[in-house]
Coordinates of C-alpha atoms in Angstrom, one line a residue:
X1244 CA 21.7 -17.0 -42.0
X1245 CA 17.9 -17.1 -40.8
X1246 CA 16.2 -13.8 -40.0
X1247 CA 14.0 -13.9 -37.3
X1248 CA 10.4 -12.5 -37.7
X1249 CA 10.6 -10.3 -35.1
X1250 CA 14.0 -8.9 -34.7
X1251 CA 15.1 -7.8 -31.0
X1252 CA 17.0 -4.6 -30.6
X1253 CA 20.2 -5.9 -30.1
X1254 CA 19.5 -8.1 -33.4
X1255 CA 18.8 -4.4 -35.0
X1256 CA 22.0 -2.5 -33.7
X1257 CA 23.9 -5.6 -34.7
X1258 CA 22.8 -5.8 -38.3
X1259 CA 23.5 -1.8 -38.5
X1260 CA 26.8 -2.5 -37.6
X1261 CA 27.3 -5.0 -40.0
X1262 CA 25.7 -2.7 -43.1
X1263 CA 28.2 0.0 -41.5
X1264 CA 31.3 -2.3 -41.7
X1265 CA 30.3 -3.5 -44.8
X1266 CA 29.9 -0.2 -46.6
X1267 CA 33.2 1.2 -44.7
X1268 CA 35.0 -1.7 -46.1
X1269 CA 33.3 -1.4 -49.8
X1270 CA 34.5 2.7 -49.3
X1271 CA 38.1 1.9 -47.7
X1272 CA 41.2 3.2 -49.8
X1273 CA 43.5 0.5 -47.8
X1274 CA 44.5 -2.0 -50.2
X1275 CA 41.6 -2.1 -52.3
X1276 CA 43.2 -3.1 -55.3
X1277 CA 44.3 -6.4 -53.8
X1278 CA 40.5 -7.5 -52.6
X1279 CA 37.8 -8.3 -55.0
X1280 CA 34.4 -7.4 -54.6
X1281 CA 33.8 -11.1 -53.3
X1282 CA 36.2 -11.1 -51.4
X1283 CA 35.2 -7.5 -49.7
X1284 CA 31.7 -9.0 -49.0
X1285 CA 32.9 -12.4 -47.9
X1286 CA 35.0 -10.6 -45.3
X1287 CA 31.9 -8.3 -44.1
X1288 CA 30.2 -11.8 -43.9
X1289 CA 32.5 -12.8 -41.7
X1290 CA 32.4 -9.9 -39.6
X1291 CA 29.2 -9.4 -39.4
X1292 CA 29.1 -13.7 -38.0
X1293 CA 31.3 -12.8 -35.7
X1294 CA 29.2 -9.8 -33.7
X1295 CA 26.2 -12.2 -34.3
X1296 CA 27.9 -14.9 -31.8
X1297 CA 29.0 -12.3 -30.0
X1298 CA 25.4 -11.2 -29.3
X1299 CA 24.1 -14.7 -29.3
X1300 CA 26.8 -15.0 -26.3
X1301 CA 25.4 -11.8 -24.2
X1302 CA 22.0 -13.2 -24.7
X1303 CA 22.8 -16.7 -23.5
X1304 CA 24.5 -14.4 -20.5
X1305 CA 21.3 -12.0 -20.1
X1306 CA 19.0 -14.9 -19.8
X1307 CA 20.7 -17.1 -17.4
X1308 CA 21.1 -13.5 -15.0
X1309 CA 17.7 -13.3 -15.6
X1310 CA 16.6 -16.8 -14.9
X1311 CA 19.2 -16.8 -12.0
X1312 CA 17.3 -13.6 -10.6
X1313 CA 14.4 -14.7 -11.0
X1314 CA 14.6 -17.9 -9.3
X1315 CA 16.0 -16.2 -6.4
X1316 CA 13.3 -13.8 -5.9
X1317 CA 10.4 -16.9 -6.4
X1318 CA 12.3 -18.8 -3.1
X1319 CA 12.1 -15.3 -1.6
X1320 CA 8.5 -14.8 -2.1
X1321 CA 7.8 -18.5 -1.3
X1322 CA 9.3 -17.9 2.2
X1323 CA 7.8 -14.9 2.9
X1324 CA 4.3 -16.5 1.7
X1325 CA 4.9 -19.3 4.5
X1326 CA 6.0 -17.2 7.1
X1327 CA 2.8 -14.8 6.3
X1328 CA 0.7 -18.0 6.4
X1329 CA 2.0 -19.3 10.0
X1330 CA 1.5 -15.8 10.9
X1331 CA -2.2 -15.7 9.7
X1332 CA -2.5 -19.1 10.9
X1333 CA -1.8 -18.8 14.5
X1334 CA -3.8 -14.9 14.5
X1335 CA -6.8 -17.1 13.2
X1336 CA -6.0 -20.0 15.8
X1337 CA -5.9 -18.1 18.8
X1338 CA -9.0 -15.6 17.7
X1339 CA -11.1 -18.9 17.7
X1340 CA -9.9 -19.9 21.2
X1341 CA -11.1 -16.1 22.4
X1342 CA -14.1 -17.3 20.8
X1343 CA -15.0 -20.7 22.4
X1344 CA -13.3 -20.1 25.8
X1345 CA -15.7 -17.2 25.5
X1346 CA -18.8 -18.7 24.7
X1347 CA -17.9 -21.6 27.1
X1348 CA -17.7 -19.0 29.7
X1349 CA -21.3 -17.7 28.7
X1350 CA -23.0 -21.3 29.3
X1351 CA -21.6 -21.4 32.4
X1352 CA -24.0 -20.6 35.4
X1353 CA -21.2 -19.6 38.1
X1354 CA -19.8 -17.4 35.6
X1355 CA -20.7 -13.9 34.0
X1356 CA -18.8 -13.4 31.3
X1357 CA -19.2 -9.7 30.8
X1358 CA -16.9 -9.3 34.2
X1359 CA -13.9 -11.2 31.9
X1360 CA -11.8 -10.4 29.2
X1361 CA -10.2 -13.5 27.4
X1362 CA -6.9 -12.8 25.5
X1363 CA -5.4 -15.3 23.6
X1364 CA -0.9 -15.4 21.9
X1365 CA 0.1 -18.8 20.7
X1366 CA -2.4 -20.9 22.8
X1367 CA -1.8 -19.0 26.1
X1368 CA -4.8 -17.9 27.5
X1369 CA -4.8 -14.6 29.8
X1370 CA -8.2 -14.9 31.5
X1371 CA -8.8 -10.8 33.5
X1372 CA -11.8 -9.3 35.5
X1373 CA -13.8 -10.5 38.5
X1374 CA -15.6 -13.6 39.3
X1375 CA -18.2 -13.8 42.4
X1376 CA -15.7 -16.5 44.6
X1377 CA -12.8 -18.5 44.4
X1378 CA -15.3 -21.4 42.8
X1379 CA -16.1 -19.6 39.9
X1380 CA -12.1 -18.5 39.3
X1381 CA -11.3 -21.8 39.5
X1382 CA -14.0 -23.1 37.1
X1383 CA -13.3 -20.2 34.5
X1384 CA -9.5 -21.5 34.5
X1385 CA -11.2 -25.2 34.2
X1386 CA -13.4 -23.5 31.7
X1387 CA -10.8 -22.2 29.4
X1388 CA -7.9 -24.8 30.1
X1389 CA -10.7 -27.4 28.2
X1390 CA -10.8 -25.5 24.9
X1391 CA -8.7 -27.0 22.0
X1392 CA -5.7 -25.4 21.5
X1393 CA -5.1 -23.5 24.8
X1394 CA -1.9 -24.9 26.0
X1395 CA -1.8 -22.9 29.1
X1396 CA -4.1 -20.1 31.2
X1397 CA -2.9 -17.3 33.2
X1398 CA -6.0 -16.6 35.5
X1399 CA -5.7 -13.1 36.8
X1400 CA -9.4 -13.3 37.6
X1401 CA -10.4 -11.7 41.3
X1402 CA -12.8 -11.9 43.4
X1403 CA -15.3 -9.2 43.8
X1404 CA -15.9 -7.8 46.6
X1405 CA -19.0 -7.2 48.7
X1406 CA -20.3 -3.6 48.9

């Protein structure tokens, strides 16, 4: 029987069973005069074999519980990763459309963009404030409906009016 260099715990409490069954048997009154010596420790051999695949058994079990476990909970993390990471994605995507439509908005000379807000969710463009005429509401909608990415605009832009 090979001894491992490192013995696990279960190893341990197997091989003090085994010493205990062995030395209960060497002590045992039952029928000791019909057992030799050899054939007390050949039976404790046995015995002790026995518990060994026993516990070889439970830690076949243990580890394919534990492999089963843990290949569930990598899936689990890999879905969650790629639903974080469409998440992120599409935050990042639509802050860089607030951005250009934005800064397209600034170049324009019709336009002043501190009178609009620009809100962006999945593409969709929300376009709010005032514009000086119905021209420059309908070039800000132009404006933003020409940025990559913007799939649609909701222009709630108004016109100011005259004081």
């Amino acid at each position: 029987m090979k001894i491992p260099k490192n013995p696990s715990p279960q190893a341990m409490r197997a091989l003090a069973a085994a010493i205990i069954a062995l030395s209960m048997a060497a002590c045992s009154k039952e029928a000791d005069d019909a057992r030799t010596p050899g054939k007390k420790l050949d039976d404790g051999i046995a015995k002790m074999e026995q518990q060994s695949e026993a516990m070889k058994a439970e830690v076949k079990q243990g580890a394919a519980d534990a492999a089963s476990a843990s290949s569930t909970a990598m899936q689990d993390a890999k879905q969650a990763t790629l639903e974080m990471r469409e998440q992120v994605g599409a935050d990042l995507s639509d802050a860089g459309i607030v951005t250009t439509v934005k800064a397209k908005l600034a170049a324009e000379t019709l336009l002043t963009v501190s009178d609009i807000n620009v809100d962006s969710t999945q593409g969709r463009v929300v376009l709010r404030g005032t514009a000086a005429d119905q021209v420059a509401v309908a070039r800000a909608r132009a404006v933003a409906l020409g940025v990559k990415g913007v799939v649609d605009v909701d222009n709630q832009l108004t016109v100011k009016t005259k004081s």
